[in-house]
Short mmCIF file of C-alpha atoms and ligand atoms in Angstrom, two decimals:
data_model
loop_
_atom_site.label_atom_id
_atom_site.label_comp_id
_atom_site.label_asym_id
_atom_site.label_seq_id
_atom_site.Cartn_x
_atom_site.Cartn_y
_atom_site.Cartn_z
CA MET T 1 8.51 60.01 -63.03
CA ALA T 2 4.61 58.89 -63.51
CA LYS T 3 2.65 61.00 -65.78
CA ASN T 4 -0.60 61.91 -64.48
CA GLN T 5 -2.29 63.17 -67.67
CA LEU T 6 -2.59 60.00 -69.93
CA ASN T 7 -3.87 60.24 -73.60
CA CYS T 8 -3.13 57.24 -74.89
CA ILE T 9 -2.15 53.74 -73.52
CA GLY T 10 -1.09 50.33 -74.97
CA VAL T 11 -2.10 46.85 -73.99
CA LEU T 12 -0.24 43.52 -74.43
CA THR T 13 -0.30 40.05 -73.66
CA SER T 14 2.82 38.10 -73.11
CA GLY T 15 4.13 34.83 -71.84
CA GLY T 16 1.95 31.33 -72.06
CA ASP T 17 -1.67 32.46 -73.31
CA ALA T 18 -4.44 31.77 -70.62
CA PRO T 19 -8.15 31.52 -70.67
CA GLY T 20 -9.74 34.79 -69.73
CA MET T 21 -6.72 37.26 -71.27
CA ASN T 22 -9.36 38.06 -74.04
CA ALA T 23 -11.78 39.47 -71.31
CA ALA T 24 -8.88 41.15 -69.72
CA ILE T 25 -7.91 43.18 -73.14
CA ARG T 26 -11.80 43.80 -73.95
CA ALA T 27 -11.89 45.46 -70.37
CA VAL T 28 -8.73 47.55 -71.07
CA VAL T 29 -10.04 48.85 -74.32
CA ARG T 30 -13.54 49.57 -73.54
CA ARG T 31 -12.43 51.05 -70.09
CA GLY T 32 -9.77 53.48 -71.81
CA LEU T 33 -12.12 54.50 -74.59
CA ALA T 34 -14.71 55.30 -72.01
CA LYS T 35 -11.94 57.53 -69.86
CA GLY T 36 -11.73 59.26 -73.12
CA LEU T 37 -8.09 57.38 -74.07
CA GLN T 38 -6.78 56.77 -77.14
CA VAL T 39 -5.81 52.85 -76.81
CA LYS T 40 -3.54 50.66 -79.11
CA GLY T 41 -3.10 47.01 -78.88
CA ILE T 42 0.40 45.34 -79.12
CA MET T 43 0.53 41.95 -81.04
CA LYS T 44 2.67 39.17 -80.00
CA GLY T 45 3.52 40.78 -76.72
CA TYR T 46 6.92 42.73 -76.25
CA GLU T 47 7.94 41.13 -79.61
CA GLY T 48 5.41 43.50 -81.27
CA LEU T 49 6.40 46.31 -79.25
CA ILE T 50 10.13 45.97 -80.61
CA ASP T 51 8.76 45.18 -84.29
CA GLU T 52 6.08 47.96 -84.20
CA GLN T 53 3.35 45.61 -84.75
CA ILE T 54 0.80 48.07 -83.01
CA LYS T 55 -2.62 48.73 -83.93
CA ASP T 56 -5.54 51.36 -82.89
CA MET T 57 -8.29 49.62 -80.81
CA GLN T 58 -12.08 50.43 -81.04
CA ALA T 59 -14.76 48.93 -79.03
CA HIS T 60 -15.64 46.72 -81.86
CA ASP T 61 -12.61 45.24 -82.12
CA VAL T 62 -13.14 43.51 -78.82
CA SER T 63 -16.77 42.33 -79.73
CA ASP T 64 -17.28 38.94 -79.40
CA THR T 65 -14.00 38.16 -77.70
CA ILE T 66 -14.76 37.51 -74.07
CA GLN T 67 -16.12 33.83 -74.36
CA LYS T 68 -13.04 32.91 -76.37
CA GLY T 69 -9.75 31.21 -75.16
CA GLY T 70 -6.43 32.40 -76.41
CA THR T 71 -5.50 35.87 -76.86
CA VAL T 72 -6.73 37.71 -79.67
CA LEU T 73 -3.60 39.96 -79.69
CA TYR T 74 -1.57 36.80 -79.74
CA THR T 75 1.87 35.94 -77.31
CA ALA T 76 5.31 35.26 -77.52
CA ARG T 77 8.07 34.44 -74.92
CA CYS T 78 10.74 37.81 -76.21
CA LYS T 79 14.05 36.89 -75.26
CA GLU T 80 15.44 40.19 -76.98
CA MET T 81 13.08 41.98 -73.96
CA ARG T 82 15.58 40.60 -71.43
CA THR T 83 18.36 42.70 -73.07
CA GLU T 84 19.05 46.21 -72.19
CA GLU T 85 19.15 46.91 -76.24
CA GLY T 86 15.90 45.38 -76.55
CA VAL T 87 14.23 47.25 -73.62
CA ARG T 88 15.22 50.76 -74.97
CA ARG T 89 13.83 49.70 -78.43
CA ALA T 90 10.50 48.80 -76.83
CA ALA T 91 10.53 52.22 -74.74
CA GLU T 92 11.43 54.04 -77.97
CA ASN T 93 8.55 52.58 -79.60
CA CYS T 94 6.02 53.48 -77.33
CA LEU T 95 7.36 56.99 -77.35
CA LYS T 96 7.15 56.93 -81.17
CA HIS T 97 3.59 55.52 -81.04
CA GLY T 98 2.56 57.90 -78.22
CA ILE T 99 1.80 55.18 -75.57
CA GLU T 100 2.65 56.53 -72.17
CA GLY T 101 1.02 54.21 -70.31
CA LEU T 102 0.90 50.22 -70.65
CA VAL T 103 -1.01 47.17 -69.47
CA VAL T 104 0.92 43.87 -69.71
CA ILE T 105 -1.03 40.86 -69.41
CA GLY T 106 1.04 38.16 -68.19
CA GLY T 107 3.30 36.23 -65.39
CA ASP T 108 6.24 37.43 -63.53
CA GLY T 109 8.49 37.06 -66.54
CA SER T 110 6.43 39.67 -68.41
CA PHE T 111 6.36 41.98 -65.27
CA ARG T 112 9.94 42.21 -65.08
CA GLY T 113 9.73 43.21 -68.88
CA ALA T 114 6.96 45.85 -67.65
CA GLU T 115 9.64 47.21 -64.71
CA ALA T 116 12.52 47.51 -67.20
CA LEU T 117 10.18 49.63 -69.30
CA ALA T 118 8.76 51.79 -66.33
CA ASN T 119 12.64 52.71 -65.76
CA HIS T 120 12.59 54.30 -69.28
CA GLY T 121 9.74 56.68 -68.60
CA ILE T 122 6.52 54.62 -69.43
CA ASN T 123 3.74 54.12 -66.73
CA VAL T 124 3.19 50.18 -66.54
CA VAL T 125 0.36 48.31 -64.80
CA GLY T 126 0.47 44.29 -64.80
CA VAL T 127 -2.48 42.16 -65.02
CA PRO T 128 -1.59 38.44 -63.68
CA GLY T 129 -2.55 36.33 -66.42
CA THR T 130 -1.26 32.70 -65.99
CA ILE T 131 -2.76 29.15 -65.69
CA ASP T 132 0.17 28.28 -63.17
CA LEU T 133 -1.34 30.61 -60.29
CA ASP T 134 2.28 31.36 -59.38
CA ILE T 135 2.63 35.04 -58.50
CA SER T 136 2.88 35.80 -55.06
CA CYS T 137 1.13 38.91 -54.30
CA THR T 138 -2.56 37.35 -55.39
CA GLU T 139 -4.50 34.48 -54.77
CA TYR T 140 -6.23 34.69 -58.47
CA THR T 141 -4.65 34.63 -61.77
CA ILE T 142 -6.26 34.72 -65.38
CA GLY T 143 -6.87 31.18 -66.51
CA PHE T 144 -6.08 29.07 -63.63
CA ASP T 145 -10.12 28.40 -62.88
CA THR T 146 -10.42 27.40 -66.38
CA ALA T 147 -7.36 24.89 -66.66
CA VAL T 148 -8.01 23.50 -63.58
CA ASN T 149 -11.21 22.44 -64.50
CA THR T 150 -10.24 21.38 -68.13
CA ALA T 151 -7.90 19.16 -66.47
CA MET T 152 -10.38 18.03 -63.74
CA GLU T 153 -12.50 16.81 -66.65
CA ALA T 154 -9.91 15.01 -68.56
CA ILE T 155 -8.62 13.32 -65.48
CA ASP T 156 -12.49 12.19 -64.82
CA LYS T 157 -12.22 10.51 -68.33
CA VAL T 158 -9.24 9.05 -67.91
CA ARG T 159 -10.32 7.53 -64.59
CA ASP T 160 -13.37 5.84 -66.12
CA THR T 161 -11.05 3.87 -68.58
CA SER T 162 -8.48 3.18 -65.74
CA THR T 163 -11.06 1.61 -63.50
CA SER T 164 -12.77 -0.63 -66.46
CA HIS T 165 -9.19 -1.90 -66.80
CA GLU T 166 -7.82 -1.90 -63.23
CA ARG T 167 -5.20 0.26 -64.03
CA CYS T 168 -2.92 2.38 -62.26
CA SER T 169 -2.80 6.25 -64.25
CA ILE T 170 -0.15 8.77 -64.04
CA ILE T 171 -1.69 12.03 -65.37
CA GLU T 172 0.76 15.11 -66.06
CA VAL T 173 -0.75 18.30 -65.55
CA MET T 174 0.84 21.90 -66.38
CA GLY T 175 3.21 23.66 -63.98
CA ARG T 176 7.01 23.64 -64.34
CA ASN T 177 7.43 25.03 -60.75
CA ALA T 178 4.35 25.29 -59.42
CA GLY T 179 1.98 22.49 -58.21
CA TYR T 180 -1.48 24.39 -57.68
CA ILE T 181 -2.90 22.56 -60.95
CA ALA T 182 -1.97 19.40 -59.79
CA LEU T 183 -2.82 20.06 -56.02
CA TRP T 184 -6.23 20.99 -57.02
CA CYS T 185 -6.75 18.18 -59.56
CA GLY T 186 -5.78 15.64 -57.01
CA ILE T 187 -8.27 17.11 -54.42
CA ALA T 188 -11.09 17.42 -57.47
CA ASN T 189 -10.23 14.04 -58.78
CA GLY T 190 -10.03 12.58 -55.80
CA ALA T 191 -6.32 11.07 -56.74
CA GLU T 192 -4.67 8.26 -54.30
CA ASP T 193 -1.09 10.47 -54.97
CA ILE T 194 -0.42 14.09 -56.12
CA LEU T 195 3.28 14.92 -57.03
CA LEU T 196 4.13 18.46 -56.63
CA PRO T 197 7.30 20.44 -57.46
CA GLU T 198 7.29 21.99 -54.15
CA LYS T 199 7.22 18.93 -52.15
CA TYR T 200 7.74 15.69 -53.93
CA ASP T 201 10.56 13.59 -52.14
CA TYR T 202 11.56 11.37 -55.16
CA ASP T 203 10.62 8.40 -53.08
CA GLU T 204 9.20 6.21 -55.60
CA GLN T 205 9.15 3.23 -53.67
CA LYS T 206 6.53 4.76 -51.38
CA ILE T 207 4.37 5.40 -54.34
CA ILE T 208 4.82 1.45 -55.44
CA ASP T 209 3.88 0.15 -51.88
CA ASN T 210 0.67 2.24 -51.61
CA ILE T 211 -0.13 0.99 -55.30
CA ILE T 212 0.23 -2.77 -53.93
CA GLU T 213 -1.76 -1.91 -50.66
CA ASN T 214 -4.58 -0.37 -52.50
CA ARG T 215 -4.55 -3.39 -54.71
CA ARG T 216 -4.50 -5.56 -51.82
CA ARG T 217 -7.31 -3.85 -50.37
CA GLY T 218 -9.34 -4.19 -53.36
CA LYS T 219 -9.42 -0.92 -55.02
CA ALA T 220 -9.44 -0.87 -58.73
CA HIS T 221 -7.21 2.07 -60.04
CA HIS T 222 -4.62 4.10 -58.59
CA ILE T 223 -4.68 7.74 -60.04
CA ILE T 224 -1.46 9.68 -59.73
CA VAL T 225 -1.68 13.35 -60.92
CA ASN T 226 2.17 14.46 -61.42
CA ALA T 227 3.01 18.00 -62.13
CA GLU T 228 4.55 18.81 -65.42
CA GLY T 229 8.00 20.12 -63.09
CA ILE T 230 8.31 16.38 -62.00
CA GLY T 231 7.63 15.17 -65.35
CA HIS T 232 8.96 11.68 -66.60
CA SER T 233 5.62 10.42 -66.63
CA ALA T 234 6.18 7.59 -69.27
CA SER T 235 9.24 6.28 -67.40
CA MET T 236 7.48 6.32 -64.07
CA ALA T 237 4.71 4.17 -65.71
CA ARG T 238 7.08 1.72 -66.96
CA ARG T 239 8.96 1.49 -63.57
CA ILE T 240 5.86 0.88 -61.57
CA GLU T 241 4.42 -1.56 -64.01
CA ALA T 242 7.42 -3.53 -63.71
CA ALA T 243 7.47 -2.96 -59.99
CA THR T 244 4.03 -3.67 -59.39
CA GLY T 245 2.85 -6.08 -61.86
CA ILE T 246 0.08 -3.62 -62.42
CA ASP T 247 -0.70 -2.15 -65.90
CA THR T 248 0.12 1.09 -66.00
CA ARG T 249 -0.33 4.36 -68.40
CA ALA T 250 0.93 7.92 -68.48
CA THR T 251 -1.25 10.68 -70.04
CA ILE T 252 0.05 13.93 -70.59
CA LEU T 253 -2.20 16.57 -70.83
CA GLY T 254 -0.23 19.13 -71.91
CA HIS T 255 -1.31 22.63 -73.73
CA MET T 256 -5.26 21.35 -74.19
CA GLN T 257 -4.76 22.97 -70.44
CA ARG T 258 -4.46 26.55 -71.75
CA GLY T 259 -6.91 26.43 -74.59
CA GLY T 260 -11.20 26.73 -74.19
CA SER T 261 -13.66 28.79 -73.07
CA PRO T 262 -12.96 30.49 -69.93
CA THR T 263 -15.05 30.11 -66.98
CA ALA T 264 -17.79 32.66 -65.89
CA LYS T 265 -14.85 33.33 -62.87
CA ASP T 266 -12.23 33.98 -65.39
CA ARG T 267 -14.30 36.21 -67.51
CA VAL T 268 -15.65 38.48 -64.65
CA TYR T 269 -12.02 38.43 -62.59
CA ALA T 270 -10.45 39.35 -65.63
CA SER T 271 -12.58 42.17 -66.29
CA VAL T 272 -12.13 43.77 -63.23
CA MET T 273 -8.62 43.59 -63.19
CA GLY T 274 -8.41 44.88 -66.80
CA CYS T 275 -10.46 48.07 -65.70
CA MET T 276 -8.61 48.32 -62.56
CA ALA T 277 -5.37 48.37 -64.61
CA VAL T 278 -6.68 51.23 -66.45
CA ASP T 279 -7.87 53.28 -63.24
CA VAL T 280 -4.40 52.75 -62.03
CA LEU T 281 -2.86 54.22 -64.97
CA CYS T 282 -5.31 56.70 -64.92
CA GLU T 283 -4.48 57.69 -61.20
CA GLY T 284 -0.93 58.43 -62.48
CA LYS T 285 0.58 55.28 -60.86
CA THR T 286 3.20 53.19 -62.21
CA LYS T 287 4.93 50.05 -61.55
CA ARG T 288 2.01 48.48 -60.23
CA VAL T 289 0.58 44.89 -60.62
CA ILE T 290 -3.35 44.08 -59.96
CA GLY T 291 -3.81 41.39 -57.40
CA TYR T 292 -6.52 39.87 -55.61
CA LYS T 293 -6.16 39.11 -52.02
CA ASN T 294 -8.13 38.55 -48.84
CA GLY T 295 -11.58 39.20 -50.83
CA HIS T 296 -10.33 42.29 -52.61
CA PHE T 297 -8.84 43.20 -56.01
CA GLN T 298 -6.04 45.75 -55.18
CA ASP T 299 -2.67 46.98 -56.36
CA PHE T 300 0.68 46.32 -55.38
CA ASP T 301 4.15 47.57 -56.26
CA ILE T 302 5.47 45.27 -58.75
CA MET T 303 8.36 44.21 -57.61
CA GLU T 304 7.28 43.86 -53.91
CA GLY T 305 4.27 41.79 -55.60
CA LEU T 306 6.62 39.39 -56.81
CA ALA T 307 8.97 39.27 -54.01
CA MET T 308 6.10 38.12 -51.51
CA GLU T 309 6.34 34.50 -50.41
CA LYS T 310 4.10 32.13 -51.65
CA HIS T 311 3.66 28.75 -50.61
CA ILE T 312 1.63 25.96 -51.38
CA ASP T 313 -0.61 25.09 -48.63
CA ASP T 314 0.41 22.44 -46.57
CA TYR T 315 -2.98 22.11 -44.69
CA GLU T 316 -4.48 21.75 -48.29
CA VAL T 317 -2.01 19.08 -49.26
CA GLU T 318 -2.51 17.07 -45.70
CA ILE T 319 -6.42 17.35 -46.77
CA ALA T 320 -5.90 15.70 -50.16
CA SER T 321 -3.62 12.89 -48.72
CA SER T 322 -6.13 12.29 -46.04
CA LEU T 323 -8.88 12.11 -48.56
CA SER T 324 -7.34 9.56 -50.92
CA HIS T 325 -7.83 6.42 -49.59
CA ASN T 326 -4.14 6.08 -49.54
CA TYR T 327 -4.05 3.98 -46.58
CA ASN T 328 -0.40 4.36 -45.75
CA LYS T 329 -0.26 7.83 -45.81
CA TYR T 330 -3.39 8.01 -43.89
CA ASP T 331 -1.93 6.07 -41.10
CA GLN T 332 1.09 8.52 -41.65
CA VAL T 333 -0.43 11.57 -41.34
CA PHE T 334 -3.10 10.42 -38.64
CA GLY T 335 -0.89 7.47 -36.66
CA GLY T 336 -4.19 5.29 -36.99
CA GLU T 337 -6.11 2.72 -38.74
CA PHE T 338 -8.53 4.08 -42.02
CA ALA T 339 -11.78 3.18 -41.23
CA GLU T 340 -13.83 2.95 -44.64
O1 F6P R 401 1.95 29.25 -69.25
C1 F6P R 401 2.22 28.61 -68.30
C2 F6P R 401 2.88 27.50 -68.61
O2 F6P R 401 1.62 26.61 -69.41
C3 F6P R 401 3.40 26.40 -67.79
O3 F6P R 401 2.30 25.60 -67.07
C4 F6P R 401 4.04 25.43 -68.42
O4 F6P R 401 5.28 24.90 -67.82
C5 F6P R 401 4.69 26.46 -69.66
O5 F6P R 401 3.49 27.52 -69.84
C6 F6P R 401 4.58 25.62 -71.21
O6 F6P R 401 5.50 26.86 -71.91
P1 F6P R 401 5.06 26.53 -73.60
O7 F6P R 401 3.58 26.67 -74.05
O8 F6P R 401 6.11 27.33 -74.09
O9 F6P R 401 5.78 25.27 -73.96
#
């Protein structure tokens, strides 16, 4: 049963960190205090809930944090929370510390933990925090905007040296199961090829043919944005170099994409979502997740929200292909000659 009258709420960050999480924590703390609630910060995600690393939060505890990357509450991927015993201990500690409502800032794995806690009587609301943009019910997740801008700037730099040396570059961006960062960078950086976990057909010969054809037509570089979920960038580079005779280098951007000062969008959207999570808890709701859909911030049932369909947009993929100066692909898509 959801409790209507809350006195104390907790907030934690869980899973991979994302720029903008601090803005969300700050919003939860200050909105909660403004509504007369006691607010507790839980360190290291569910791990800190199970180990009782819990502290009272005051407004000044979140001063000077909105511009910082990472999460001041730290985070963890907690295996114990996937067990019934772990969930039971987490729920017991909520009760022991008077936490009646909990804001969980994280990805879908973190929300499954939240749902389990709700089944033990703790009111929970999720706030989507992941650079991967892979939460079904929302068109925005905290950190994606910053991560994609960070990756875009890095790829611009790789492209400079790639062009000078007339090389092919494979640049691997984060996203184990989701290709949103790769697709956005592919468009923003004008990549010749974009390899998405959702779409890639593993036809390397097609890429090799494209590189050779582009070189024949005088193109100095060839940028391939590869998603982490496909991986193997270094061995792919070796195979491409052997097949084309063109110097090929692999660059794995890695965790630098998760750090850095959040963009204005990540700060503002995270602030709105953090406040909304507190408001939703104060309305007596539980098992909700905050999303941004069709131009509005709204709350969804946590499990229904996660179960919604989310696909990479085929139209955006086709656009990326048509803008890539990748003549063969362009001909495939439009069945005609590419006129420069
Ligand atoms: O947080 C999402 C993410 O960055 C994914 O893009 C990536 O696959 C994963 O986390 C990496 O996780 P870890 O930080 O545990 O290496």
